[in-house]
Short mmCIF file of C-alpha atoms and ligand atoms in Angstrom, two decimals:
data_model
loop_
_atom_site.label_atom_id
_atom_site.label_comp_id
_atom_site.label_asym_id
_atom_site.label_seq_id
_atom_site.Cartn_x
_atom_site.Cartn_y
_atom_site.Cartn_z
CA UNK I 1 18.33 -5.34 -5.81
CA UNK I 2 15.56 -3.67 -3.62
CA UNK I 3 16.82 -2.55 -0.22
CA UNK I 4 14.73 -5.00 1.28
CA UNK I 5 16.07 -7.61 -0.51
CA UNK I 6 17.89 -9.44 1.96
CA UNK I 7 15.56 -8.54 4.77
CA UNK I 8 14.50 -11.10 7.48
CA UNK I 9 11.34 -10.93 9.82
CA UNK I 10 11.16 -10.57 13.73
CA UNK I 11 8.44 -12.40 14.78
CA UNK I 12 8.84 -11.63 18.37
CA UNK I 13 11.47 -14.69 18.11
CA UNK I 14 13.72 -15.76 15.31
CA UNK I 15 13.81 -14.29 12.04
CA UNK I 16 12.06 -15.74 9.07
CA UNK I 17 15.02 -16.75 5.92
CA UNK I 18 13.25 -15.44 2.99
CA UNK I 19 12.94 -18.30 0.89
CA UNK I 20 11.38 -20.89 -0.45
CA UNK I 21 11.54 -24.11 0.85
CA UNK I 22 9.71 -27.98 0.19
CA UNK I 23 10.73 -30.46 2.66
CA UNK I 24 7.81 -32.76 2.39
CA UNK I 25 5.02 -32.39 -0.70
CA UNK I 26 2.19 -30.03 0.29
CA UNK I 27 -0.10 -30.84 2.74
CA UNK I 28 3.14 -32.35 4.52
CA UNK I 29 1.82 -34.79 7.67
CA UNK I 30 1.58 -32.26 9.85
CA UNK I 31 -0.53 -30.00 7.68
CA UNK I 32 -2.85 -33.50 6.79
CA UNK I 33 -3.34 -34.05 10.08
CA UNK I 34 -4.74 -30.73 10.73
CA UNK I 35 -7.22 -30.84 7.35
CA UNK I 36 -8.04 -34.17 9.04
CA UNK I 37 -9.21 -32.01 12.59
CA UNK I 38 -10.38 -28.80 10.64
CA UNK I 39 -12.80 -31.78 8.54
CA UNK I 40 -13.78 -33.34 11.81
CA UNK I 41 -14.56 -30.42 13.55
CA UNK I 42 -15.11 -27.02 11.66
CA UNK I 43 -18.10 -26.18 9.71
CA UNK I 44 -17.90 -27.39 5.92
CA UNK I 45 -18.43 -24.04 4.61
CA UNK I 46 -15.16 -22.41 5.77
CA UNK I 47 -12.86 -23.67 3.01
CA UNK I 48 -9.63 -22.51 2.90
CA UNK I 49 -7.33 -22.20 -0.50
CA UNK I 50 -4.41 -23.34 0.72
CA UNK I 51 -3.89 -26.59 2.44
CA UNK I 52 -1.15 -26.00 5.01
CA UNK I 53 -1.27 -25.36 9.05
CA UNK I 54 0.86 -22.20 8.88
CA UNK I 55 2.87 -21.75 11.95
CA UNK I 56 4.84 -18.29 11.27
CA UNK I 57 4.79 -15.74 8.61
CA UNK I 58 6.75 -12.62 7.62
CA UNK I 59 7.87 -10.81 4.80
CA UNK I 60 7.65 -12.81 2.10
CA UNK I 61 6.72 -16.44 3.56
CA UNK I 62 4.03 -18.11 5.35
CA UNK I 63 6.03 -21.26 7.30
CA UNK I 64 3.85 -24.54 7.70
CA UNK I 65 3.76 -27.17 10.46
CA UNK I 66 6.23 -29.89 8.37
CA UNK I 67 8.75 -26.83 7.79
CA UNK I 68 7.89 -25.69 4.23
CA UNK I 69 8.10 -22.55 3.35
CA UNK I 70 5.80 -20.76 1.19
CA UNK I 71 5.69 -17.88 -0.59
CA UNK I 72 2.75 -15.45 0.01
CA UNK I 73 1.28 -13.65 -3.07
CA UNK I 74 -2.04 -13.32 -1.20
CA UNK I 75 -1.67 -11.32 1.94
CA UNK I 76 -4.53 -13.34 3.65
CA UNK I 77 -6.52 -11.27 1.40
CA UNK I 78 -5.02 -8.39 1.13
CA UNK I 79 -4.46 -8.04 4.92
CA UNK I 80 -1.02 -7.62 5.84
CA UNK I 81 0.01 -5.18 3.11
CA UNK I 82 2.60 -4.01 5.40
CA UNK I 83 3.66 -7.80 6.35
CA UNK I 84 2.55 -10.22 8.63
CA UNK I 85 4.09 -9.71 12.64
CA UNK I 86 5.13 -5.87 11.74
CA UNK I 87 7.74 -4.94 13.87
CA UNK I 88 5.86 -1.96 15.23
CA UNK I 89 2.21 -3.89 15.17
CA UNK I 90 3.93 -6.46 17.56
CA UNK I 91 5.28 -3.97 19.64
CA UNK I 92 1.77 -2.04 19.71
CA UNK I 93 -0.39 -4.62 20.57
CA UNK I 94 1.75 -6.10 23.31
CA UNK I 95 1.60 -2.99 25.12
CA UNK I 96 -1.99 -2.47 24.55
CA UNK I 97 -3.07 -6.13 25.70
CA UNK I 98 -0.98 -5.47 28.78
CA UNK I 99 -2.90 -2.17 29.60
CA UNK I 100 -6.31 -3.48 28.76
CA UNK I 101 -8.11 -5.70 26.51
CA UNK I 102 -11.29 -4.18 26.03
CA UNK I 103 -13.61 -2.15 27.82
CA UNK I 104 -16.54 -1.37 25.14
CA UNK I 105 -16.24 2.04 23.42
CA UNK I 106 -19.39 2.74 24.13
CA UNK I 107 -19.16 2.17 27.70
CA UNK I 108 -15.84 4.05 28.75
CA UNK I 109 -14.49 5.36 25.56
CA UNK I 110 -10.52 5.52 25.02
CA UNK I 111 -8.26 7.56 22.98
CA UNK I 112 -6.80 5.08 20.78
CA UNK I 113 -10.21 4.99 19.09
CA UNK I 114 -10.29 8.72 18.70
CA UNK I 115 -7.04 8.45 17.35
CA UNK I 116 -8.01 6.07 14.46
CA UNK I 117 -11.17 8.04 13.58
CA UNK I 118 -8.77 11.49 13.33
CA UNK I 119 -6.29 9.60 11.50
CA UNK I 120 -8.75 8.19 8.91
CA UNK I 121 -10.38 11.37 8.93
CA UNK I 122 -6.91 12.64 7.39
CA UNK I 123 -5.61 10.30 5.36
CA UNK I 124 -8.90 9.67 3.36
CA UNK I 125 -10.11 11.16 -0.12
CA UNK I 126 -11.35 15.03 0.17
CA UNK I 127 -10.01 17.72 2.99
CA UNK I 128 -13.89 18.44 3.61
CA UNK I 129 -14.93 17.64 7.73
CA UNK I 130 -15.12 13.96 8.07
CA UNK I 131 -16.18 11.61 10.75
CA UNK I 132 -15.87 7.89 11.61
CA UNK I 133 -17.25 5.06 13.52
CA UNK I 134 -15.32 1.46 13.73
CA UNK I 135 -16.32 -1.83 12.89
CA UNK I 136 -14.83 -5.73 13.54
CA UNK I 137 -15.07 -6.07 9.78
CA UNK I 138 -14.91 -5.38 6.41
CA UNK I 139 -18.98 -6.81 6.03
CA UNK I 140 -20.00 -5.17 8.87
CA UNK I 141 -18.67 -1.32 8.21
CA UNK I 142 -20.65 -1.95 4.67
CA UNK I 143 -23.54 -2.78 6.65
CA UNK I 144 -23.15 0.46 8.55
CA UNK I 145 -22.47 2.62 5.41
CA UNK I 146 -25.90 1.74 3.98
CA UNK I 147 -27.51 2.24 7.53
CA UNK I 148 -25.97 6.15 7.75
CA UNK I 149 -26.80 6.74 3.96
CA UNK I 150 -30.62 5.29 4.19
CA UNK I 151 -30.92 7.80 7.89
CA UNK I 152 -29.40 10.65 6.43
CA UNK I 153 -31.16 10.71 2.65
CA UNK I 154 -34.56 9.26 4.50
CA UNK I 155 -34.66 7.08 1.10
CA UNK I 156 -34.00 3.24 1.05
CA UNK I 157 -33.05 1.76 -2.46
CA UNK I 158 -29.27 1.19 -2.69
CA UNK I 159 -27.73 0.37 -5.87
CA UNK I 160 -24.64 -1.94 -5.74
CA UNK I 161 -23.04 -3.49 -9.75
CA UNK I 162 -22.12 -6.34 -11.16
CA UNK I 163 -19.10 -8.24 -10.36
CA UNK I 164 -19.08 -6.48 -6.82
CA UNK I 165 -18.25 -7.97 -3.25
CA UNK I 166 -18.98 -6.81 -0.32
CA UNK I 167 -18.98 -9.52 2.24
CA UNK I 168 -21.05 -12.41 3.26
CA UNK I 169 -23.58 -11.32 6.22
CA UNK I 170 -27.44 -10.70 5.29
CA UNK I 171 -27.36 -7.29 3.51
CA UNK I 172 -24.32 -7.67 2.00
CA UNK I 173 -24.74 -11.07 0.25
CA UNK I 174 -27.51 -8.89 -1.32
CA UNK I 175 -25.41 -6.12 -2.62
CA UNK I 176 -22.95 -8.86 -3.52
CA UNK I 177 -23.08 -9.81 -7.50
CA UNK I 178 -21.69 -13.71 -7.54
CA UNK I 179 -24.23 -16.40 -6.26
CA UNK I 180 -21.99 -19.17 -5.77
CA UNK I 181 -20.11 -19.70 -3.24
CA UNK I 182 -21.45 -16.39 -1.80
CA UNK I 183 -25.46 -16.73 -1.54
CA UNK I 184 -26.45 -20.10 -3.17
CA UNK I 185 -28.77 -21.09 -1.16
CA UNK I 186 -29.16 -18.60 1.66
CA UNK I 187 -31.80 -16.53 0.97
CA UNK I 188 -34.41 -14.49 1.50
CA UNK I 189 -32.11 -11.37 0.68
CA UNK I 190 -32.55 -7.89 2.40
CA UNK I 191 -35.07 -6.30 -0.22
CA UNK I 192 -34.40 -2.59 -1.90
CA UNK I 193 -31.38 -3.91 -3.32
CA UNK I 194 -30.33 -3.12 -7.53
CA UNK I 195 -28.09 -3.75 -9.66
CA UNK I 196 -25.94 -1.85 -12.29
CA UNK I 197 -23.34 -2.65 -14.88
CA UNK I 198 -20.25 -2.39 -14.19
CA UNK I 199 -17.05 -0.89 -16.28
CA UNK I 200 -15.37 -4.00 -17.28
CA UNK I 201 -13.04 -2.32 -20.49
CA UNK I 202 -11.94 -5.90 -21.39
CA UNK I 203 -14.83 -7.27 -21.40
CA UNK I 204 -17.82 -4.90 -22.41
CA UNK I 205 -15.32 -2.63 -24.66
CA UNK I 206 -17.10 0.67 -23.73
CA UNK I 207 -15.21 4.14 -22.70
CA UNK I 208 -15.81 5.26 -19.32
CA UNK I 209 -18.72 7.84 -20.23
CA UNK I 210 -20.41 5.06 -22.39
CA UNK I 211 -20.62 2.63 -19.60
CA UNK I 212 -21.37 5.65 -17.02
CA UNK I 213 -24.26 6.56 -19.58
CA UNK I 214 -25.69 2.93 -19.27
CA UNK I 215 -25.41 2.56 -15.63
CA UNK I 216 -27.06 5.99 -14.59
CA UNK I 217 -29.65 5.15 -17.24
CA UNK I 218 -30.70 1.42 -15.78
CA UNK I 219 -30.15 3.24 -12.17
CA UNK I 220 -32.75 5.85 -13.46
CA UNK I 221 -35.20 4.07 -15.78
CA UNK I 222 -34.92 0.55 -12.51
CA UNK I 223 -34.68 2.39 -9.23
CA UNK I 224 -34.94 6.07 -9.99
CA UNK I 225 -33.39 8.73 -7.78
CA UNK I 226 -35.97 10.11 -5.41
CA UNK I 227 -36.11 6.31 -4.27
CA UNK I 228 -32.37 5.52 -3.83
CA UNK I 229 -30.22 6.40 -0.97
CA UNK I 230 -26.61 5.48 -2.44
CA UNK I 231 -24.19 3.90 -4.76
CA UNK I 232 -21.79 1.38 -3.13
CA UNK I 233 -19.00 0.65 -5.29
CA UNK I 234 -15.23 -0.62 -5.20
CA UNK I 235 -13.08 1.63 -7.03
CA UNK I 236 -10.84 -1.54 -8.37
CA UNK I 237 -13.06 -4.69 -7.67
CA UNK I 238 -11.53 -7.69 -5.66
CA UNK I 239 -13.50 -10.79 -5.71
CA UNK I 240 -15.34 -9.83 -8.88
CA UNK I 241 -12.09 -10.21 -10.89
CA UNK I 242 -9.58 -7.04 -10.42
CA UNK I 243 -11.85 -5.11 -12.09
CA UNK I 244 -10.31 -1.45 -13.18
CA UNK I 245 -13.02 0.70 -14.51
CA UNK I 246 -12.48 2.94 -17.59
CA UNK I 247 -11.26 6.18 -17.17
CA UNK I 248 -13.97 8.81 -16.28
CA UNK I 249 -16.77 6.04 -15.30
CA UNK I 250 -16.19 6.88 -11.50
CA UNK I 251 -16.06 10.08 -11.89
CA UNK I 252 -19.22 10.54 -14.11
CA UNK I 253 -21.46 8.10 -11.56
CA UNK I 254 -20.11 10.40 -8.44
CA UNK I 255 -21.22 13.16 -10.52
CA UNK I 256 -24.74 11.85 -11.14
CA UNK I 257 -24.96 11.09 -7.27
CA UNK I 258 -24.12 14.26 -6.16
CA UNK I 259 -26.97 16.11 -8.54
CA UNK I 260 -29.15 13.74 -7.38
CA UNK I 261 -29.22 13.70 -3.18
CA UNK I 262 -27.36 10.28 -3.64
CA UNK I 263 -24.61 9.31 -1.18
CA UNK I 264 -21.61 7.71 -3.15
CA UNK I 265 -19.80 5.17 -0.86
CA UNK I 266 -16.40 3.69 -2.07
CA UNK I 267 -16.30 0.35 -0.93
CA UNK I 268 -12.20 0.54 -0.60
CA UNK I 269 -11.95 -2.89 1.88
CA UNK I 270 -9.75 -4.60 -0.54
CA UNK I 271 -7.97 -1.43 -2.12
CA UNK I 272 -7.31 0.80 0.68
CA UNK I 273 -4.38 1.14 2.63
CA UNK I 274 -1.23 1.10 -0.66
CA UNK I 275 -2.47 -1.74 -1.73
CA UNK I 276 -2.70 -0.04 -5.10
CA UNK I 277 -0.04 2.77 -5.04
CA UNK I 278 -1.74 4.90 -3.42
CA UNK I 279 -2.91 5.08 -0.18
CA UNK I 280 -6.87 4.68 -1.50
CA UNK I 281 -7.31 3.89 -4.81
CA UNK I 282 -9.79 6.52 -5.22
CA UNK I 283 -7.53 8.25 -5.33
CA UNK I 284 -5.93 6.88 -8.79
CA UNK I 285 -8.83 7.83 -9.91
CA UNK I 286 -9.51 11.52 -8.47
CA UNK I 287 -12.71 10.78 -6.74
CA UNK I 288 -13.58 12.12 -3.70
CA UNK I 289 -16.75 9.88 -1.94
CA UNK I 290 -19.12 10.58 0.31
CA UNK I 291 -18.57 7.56 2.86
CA UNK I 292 -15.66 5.23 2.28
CA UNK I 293 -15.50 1.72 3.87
CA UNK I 294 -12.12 0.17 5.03
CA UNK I 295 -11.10 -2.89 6.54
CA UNK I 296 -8.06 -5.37 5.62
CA UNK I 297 -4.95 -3.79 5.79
CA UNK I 298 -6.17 -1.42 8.37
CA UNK I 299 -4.43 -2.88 10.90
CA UNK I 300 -1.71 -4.97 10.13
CA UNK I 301 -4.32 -8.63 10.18
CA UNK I 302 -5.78 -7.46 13.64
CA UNK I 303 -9.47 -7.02 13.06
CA UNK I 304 -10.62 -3.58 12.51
CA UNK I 305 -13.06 -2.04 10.18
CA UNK I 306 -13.97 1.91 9.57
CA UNK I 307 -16.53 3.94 7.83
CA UNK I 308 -15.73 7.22 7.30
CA UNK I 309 -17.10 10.43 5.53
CA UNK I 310 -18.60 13.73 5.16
CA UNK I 311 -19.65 15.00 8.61
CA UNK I 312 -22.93 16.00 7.71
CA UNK I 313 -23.43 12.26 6.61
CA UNK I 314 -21.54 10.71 9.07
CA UNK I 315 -23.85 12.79 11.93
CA UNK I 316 -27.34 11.91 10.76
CA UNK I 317 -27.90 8.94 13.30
CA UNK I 318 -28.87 9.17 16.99
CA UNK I 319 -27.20 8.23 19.51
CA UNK I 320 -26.99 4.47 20.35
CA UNK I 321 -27.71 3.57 16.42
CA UNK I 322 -24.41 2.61 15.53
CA UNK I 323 -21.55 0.41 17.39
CA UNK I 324 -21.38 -2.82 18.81
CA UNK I 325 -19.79 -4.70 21.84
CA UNK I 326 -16.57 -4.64 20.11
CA UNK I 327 -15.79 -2.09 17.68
CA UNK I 328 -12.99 -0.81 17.21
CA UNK I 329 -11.04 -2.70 19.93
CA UNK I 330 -8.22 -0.99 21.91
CA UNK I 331 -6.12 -3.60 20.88
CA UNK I 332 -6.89 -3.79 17.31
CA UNK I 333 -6.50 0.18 17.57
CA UNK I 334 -3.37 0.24 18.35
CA UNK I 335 -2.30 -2.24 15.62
CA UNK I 336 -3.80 0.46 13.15
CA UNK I 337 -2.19 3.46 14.61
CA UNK I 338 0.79 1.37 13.85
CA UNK I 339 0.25 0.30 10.74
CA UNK I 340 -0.96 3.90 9.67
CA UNK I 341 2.31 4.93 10.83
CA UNK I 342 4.20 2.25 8.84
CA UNK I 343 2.11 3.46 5.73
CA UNK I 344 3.09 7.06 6.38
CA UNK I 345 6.24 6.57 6.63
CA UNK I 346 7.78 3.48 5.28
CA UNK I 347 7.45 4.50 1.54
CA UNK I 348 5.00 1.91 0.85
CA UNK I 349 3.29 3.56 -1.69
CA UNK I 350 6.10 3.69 -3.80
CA UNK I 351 6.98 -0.02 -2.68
CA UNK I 352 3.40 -0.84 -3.75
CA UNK I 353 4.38 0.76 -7.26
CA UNK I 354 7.67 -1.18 -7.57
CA UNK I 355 5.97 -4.27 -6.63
CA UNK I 356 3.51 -3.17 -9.83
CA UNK I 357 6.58 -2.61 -11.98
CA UNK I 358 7.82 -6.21 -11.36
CA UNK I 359 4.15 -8.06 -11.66
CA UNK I 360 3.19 -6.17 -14.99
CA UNK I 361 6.74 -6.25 -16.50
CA UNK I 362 6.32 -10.03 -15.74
CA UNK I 363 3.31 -11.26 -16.77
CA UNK I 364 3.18 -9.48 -19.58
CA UNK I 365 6.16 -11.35 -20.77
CA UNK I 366 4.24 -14.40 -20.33
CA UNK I 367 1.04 -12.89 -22.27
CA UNK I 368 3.46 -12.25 -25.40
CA UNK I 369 4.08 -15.87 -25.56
CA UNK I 370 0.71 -17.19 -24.17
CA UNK I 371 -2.37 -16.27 -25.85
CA UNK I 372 -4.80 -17.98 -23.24
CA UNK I 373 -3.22 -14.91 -20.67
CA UNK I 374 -6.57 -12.47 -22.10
CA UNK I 375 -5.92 -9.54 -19.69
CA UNK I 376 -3.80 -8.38 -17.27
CA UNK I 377 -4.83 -5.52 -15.19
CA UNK I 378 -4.64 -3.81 -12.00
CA UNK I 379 -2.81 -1.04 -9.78
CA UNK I 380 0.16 -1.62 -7.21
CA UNK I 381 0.60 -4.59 -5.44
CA UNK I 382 -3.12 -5.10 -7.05
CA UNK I 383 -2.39 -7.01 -10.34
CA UNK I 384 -4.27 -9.90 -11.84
CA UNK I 385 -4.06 -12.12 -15.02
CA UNK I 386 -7.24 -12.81 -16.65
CA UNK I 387 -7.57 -16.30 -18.23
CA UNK I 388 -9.64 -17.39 -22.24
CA UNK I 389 -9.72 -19.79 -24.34
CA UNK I 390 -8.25 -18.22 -26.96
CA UNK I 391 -10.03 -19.57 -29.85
CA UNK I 392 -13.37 -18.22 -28.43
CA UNK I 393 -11.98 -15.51 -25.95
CA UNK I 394 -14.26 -17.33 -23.23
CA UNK I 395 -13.47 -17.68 -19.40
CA UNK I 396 -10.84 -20.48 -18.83
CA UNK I 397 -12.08 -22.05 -15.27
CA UNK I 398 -10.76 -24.92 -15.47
CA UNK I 399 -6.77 -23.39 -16.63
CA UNK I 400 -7.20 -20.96 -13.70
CA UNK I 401 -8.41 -23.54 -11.41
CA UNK I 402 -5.54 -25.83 -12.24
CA UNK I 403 -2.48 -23.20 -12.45
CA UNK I 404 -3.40 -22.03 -8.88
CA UNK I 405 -3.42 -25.32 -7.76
CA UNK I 406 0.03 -26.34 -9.42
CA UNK I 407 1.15 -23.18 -7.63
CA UNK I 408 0.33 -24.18 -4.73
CA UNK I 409 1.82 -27.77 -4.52
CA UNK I 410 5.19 -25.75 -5.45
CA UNK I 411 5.27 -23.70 -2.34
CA UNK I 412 3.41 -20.57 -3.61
CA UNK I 413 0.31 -19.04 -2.50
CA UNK I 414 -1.60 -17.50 -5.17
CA UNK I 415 -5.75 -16.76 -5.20
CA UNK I 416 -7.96 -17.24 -7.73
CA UNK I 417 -11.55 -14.48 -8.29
CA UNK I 418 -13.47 -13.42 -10.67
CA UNK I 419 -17.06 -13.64 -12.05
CA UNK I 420 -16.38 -16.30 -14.13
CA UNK I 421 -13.58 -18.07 -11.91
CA UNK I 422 -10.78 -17.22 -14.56
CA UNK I 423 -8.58 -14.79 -13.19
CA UNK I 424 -5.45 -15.03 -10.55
CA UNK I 425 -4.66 -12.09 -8.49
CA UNK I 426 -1.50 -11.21 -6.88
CA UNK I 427 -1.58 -9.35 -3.70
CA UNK I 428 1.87 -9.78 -2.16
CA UNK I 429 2.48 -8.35 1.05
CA UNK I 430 4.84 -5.13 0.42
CA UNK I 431 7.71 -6.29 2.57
CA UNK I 432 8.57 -9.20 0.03
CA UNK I 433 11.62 -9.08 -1.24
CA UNK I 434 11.96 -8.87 -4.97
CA UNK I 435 13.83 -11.80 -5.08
CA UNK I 436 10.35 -13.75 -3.93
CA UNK I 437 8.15 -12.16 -5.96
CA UNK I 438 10.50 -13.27 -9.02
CA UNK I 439 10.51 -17.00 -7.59
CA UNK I 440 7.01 -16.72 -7.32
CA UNK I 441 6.16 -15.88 -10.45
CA UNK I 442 8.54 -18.30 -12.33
CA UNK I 443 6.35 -20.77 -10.74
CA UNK I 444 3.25 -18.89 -11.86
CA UNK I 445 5.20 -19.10 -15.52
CA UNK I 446 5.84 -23.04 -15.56
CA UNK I 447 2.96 -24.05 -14.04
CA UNK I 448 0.72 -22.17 -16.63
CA UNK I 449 3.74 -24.24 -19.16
CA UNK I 450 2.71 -27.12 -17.87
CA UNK I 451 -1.24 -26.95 -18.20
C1 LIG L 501 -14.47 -4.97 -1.36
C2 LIG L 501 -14.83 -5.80 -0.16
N1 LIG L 501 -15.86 -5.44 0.59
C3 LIG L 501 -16.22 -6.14 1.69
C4 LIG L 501 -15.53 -7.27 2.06
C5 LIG L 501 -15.95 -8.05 3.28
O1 LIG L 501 -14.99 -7.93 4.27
P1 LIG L 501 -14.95 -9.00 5.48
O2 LIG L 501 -14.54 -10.30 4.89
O3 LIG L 501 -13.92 -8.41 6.43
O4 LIG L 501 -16.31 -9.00 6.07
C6 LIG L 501 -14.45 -7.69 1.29
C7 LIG L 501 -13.70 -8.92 1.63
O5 LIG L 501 -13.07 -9.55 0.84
C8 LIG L 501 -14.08 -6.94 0.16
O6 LIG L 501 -13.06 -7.31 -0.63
#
């Protein structure tokens, strides 16, 4: 047993029993009632995966209106890595809030932002002189990447690869691969945008220099370098699937950017912060960027999102060019200076590596026996399963679809991603107990059983 197996969660009022628990089928009345409202009276497009009103969550669990309790493999998207209502989050926020809410940083600045940029400025890739600027989220410090890299290289083409996410605003749905449900229909997109293969080992069988070697040749033959202004890339891809590029392929297009005036940016939204063992994946894969964008579990789920990077870089815009009303947010600051210090010191890299230890030593006992599990990849508390048709080693959207779902009705929350729709990713929170993740995935195991 873990040490935090038996733990419990202050929420600022009683403690959370780690468990899970059905006392009415999912959506219990309570929860319909709400869908019924959210229908009613929120905009169609915001769909939701899960269909529960959640009421508290901590740990392990995410606790719904009838009383059910749930167990969270998804983090809110990979949010609160260090769990949801953090002891020392609470704590730092309910000071803050009670000191001030807000005055604009680029009004009367405050120190709590300082102190985020000089802790990112530490705990990223590369001891070289960085600098950073804060953002509300993960779309918009992408947005702000490719606004420094296109001022400081004076160049404007930005290649971005297949598979790849990076939010949902204008120039983002552009750099993002997947059309539907991300830009079907929502067009024109921002112009000078390519695209690139991606590594995808399970998929396009290549070694990492073989698919480096095809990328950089498209990128050169389709954009050409005196045109572009920089790579955007996630080290591990999130919505695109969980994708882990082969060894050397990060490494060999950071290469090519630096000989050719390009500015690499690691998109690391969804990986930074131990999500994948260590505190930015690239870091697994010994790459230092240029600019690095971060979001997620930045903050503990307060809304906070940071671009950081080379100085030099970082520097090229005037005054006034970057910010906005509320960036980085004295409140949401001092829910990352808490969570930072949670990462720093609360082991959760190697928790994040446990948590790995469990998910792979799991589902790969259900791959042995289950053919239609194709793949499973990923790093930390980062893993997904990768669905076929075995027969024809094709996506299985419909098998993905419906083991999520079956999930779901039993009390866990698990998310589905991918290209093709056929892959489940687990993104537990690091403070669940092992005991959950177990449950969880013996639920995972039947309901794949049963479809
Ligand atoms: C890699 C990556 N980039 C960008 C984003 C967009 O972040 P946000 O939803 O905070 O705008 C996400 C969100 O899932 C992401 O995973």
């Amino acid at each position: 047993m873990s040490s935090i197996d038996t733990l419990t969660t202050p929420l600022g009022g009683p403690t959370l029993p780690q468990e899970r628990r059905l006392v009415t089928s999912i959506p219990g009345p309570r929860s319909q009632q709400l869908l019924d409202r959210k229908a009613a009276a929120v905009a169609a497009g915001v769909g939701h995966t899960a269909p529960v009103h959640a009421v508290a969550a901590g740990g392990g669990v995410i606790v719904d209106a009838d009383g059910n309790s749930l167990i969270d493999l998804g983090s809110g998207i990979a949010v609160t890595t260090i769990g949801n209502a953090h002891p020392k989050v609470v704590a730092a926020v309910q000071a803050q809030i009670a000191q001030f809410s807000h005055t604009c940083f680029m009004i009367s600045p405050y120190e709590s932002y300082v102190e985020v940029a000089e802790a990112l400025n530490r705990i990223t890739p590369g001891d070289h002189v960085k600098k950073s600027a804060l953002f509300n989220s993960g779309a918009e410090a992408v947005e702000n990447a490719i606004k420094i890299a296109r001022k400081y290289t004076k160049k404007q083409a930005v290649v971005a690869f297949d598979h790849g996410y990076h939010g949902r605003t204008n120039l983002t749905m552009a750099l993002t691969a997947k059309a539907m449900p991300y830009k079907s229909g929502f067009g024109p997109f921002a112009s000078e945008i390519y695209r690139a293969p991606m590594s995808y080992p399970y998929r396009d069988g290549l070694t990492g220099a073989e698919a480096a070697k095809k990328a950089i040749s498209i990128i050169e033959k389709q954009v050409g370098a005196d045109n572009l202004a920089a790579v955007i890339i996630e080290p591990i891809q999130g919505e695109g699937g969980f994708i882990v590029p082969a060894e050397g392929f990060l490494p060999a297009v950071l290469d090519w950017c630096r000989a050719n005036g390009v500015v690499f940016i690691a998109d690391e939204i969804q990986t930074g912060f131990a999500r994948t063992g260590a505190m930015f994946a690239s870091d697994l894969f010994g790459i230092v960027p240029d600019l690095i964008t971060t979001a997620k579990g930045i903050a503990g789920g307060l809304p906070l999102a940071a671009v950081t990077g080379r100085a030099e870089i970082m520097d090229a815009s005037h005054a006034g060019g970057l910010g906005g009303t509320y960036g980085g947010n004295p409140v949401a600051c001092a829910a990352a200076l808490a969570a930072i210090d949670a990462f720093e010191t609360e082991g959760l890299l190697e928790r994040a590596r446990e948590i790995e230890g469990v998910l792979t030593g799991r589902l790969s006992e259900i791959q042995i026996a289950d053919p239609r599990v194709g793949d499973i990849r990923g790093h930390g508390a980062m893993i997904a399963a990768e669905f076929i048709d075995p027969e024809t080693g094709d996506p299985d959207a419909a098998l993905t679809a419906a083991v999520a779902k079956a999930c779901i009705a039993q009390g866990v929350i698990v998310l589905t991603c991918g290209t093709y729709g056929n892959v489940i990713r687990f993104l537990p929170p690091l403070s669940i107990p092992d005991a959950l993740l177990h449950e969880g995935l013996d639920v995972v195991a039947e309901a794949l059983r049963a479809a």
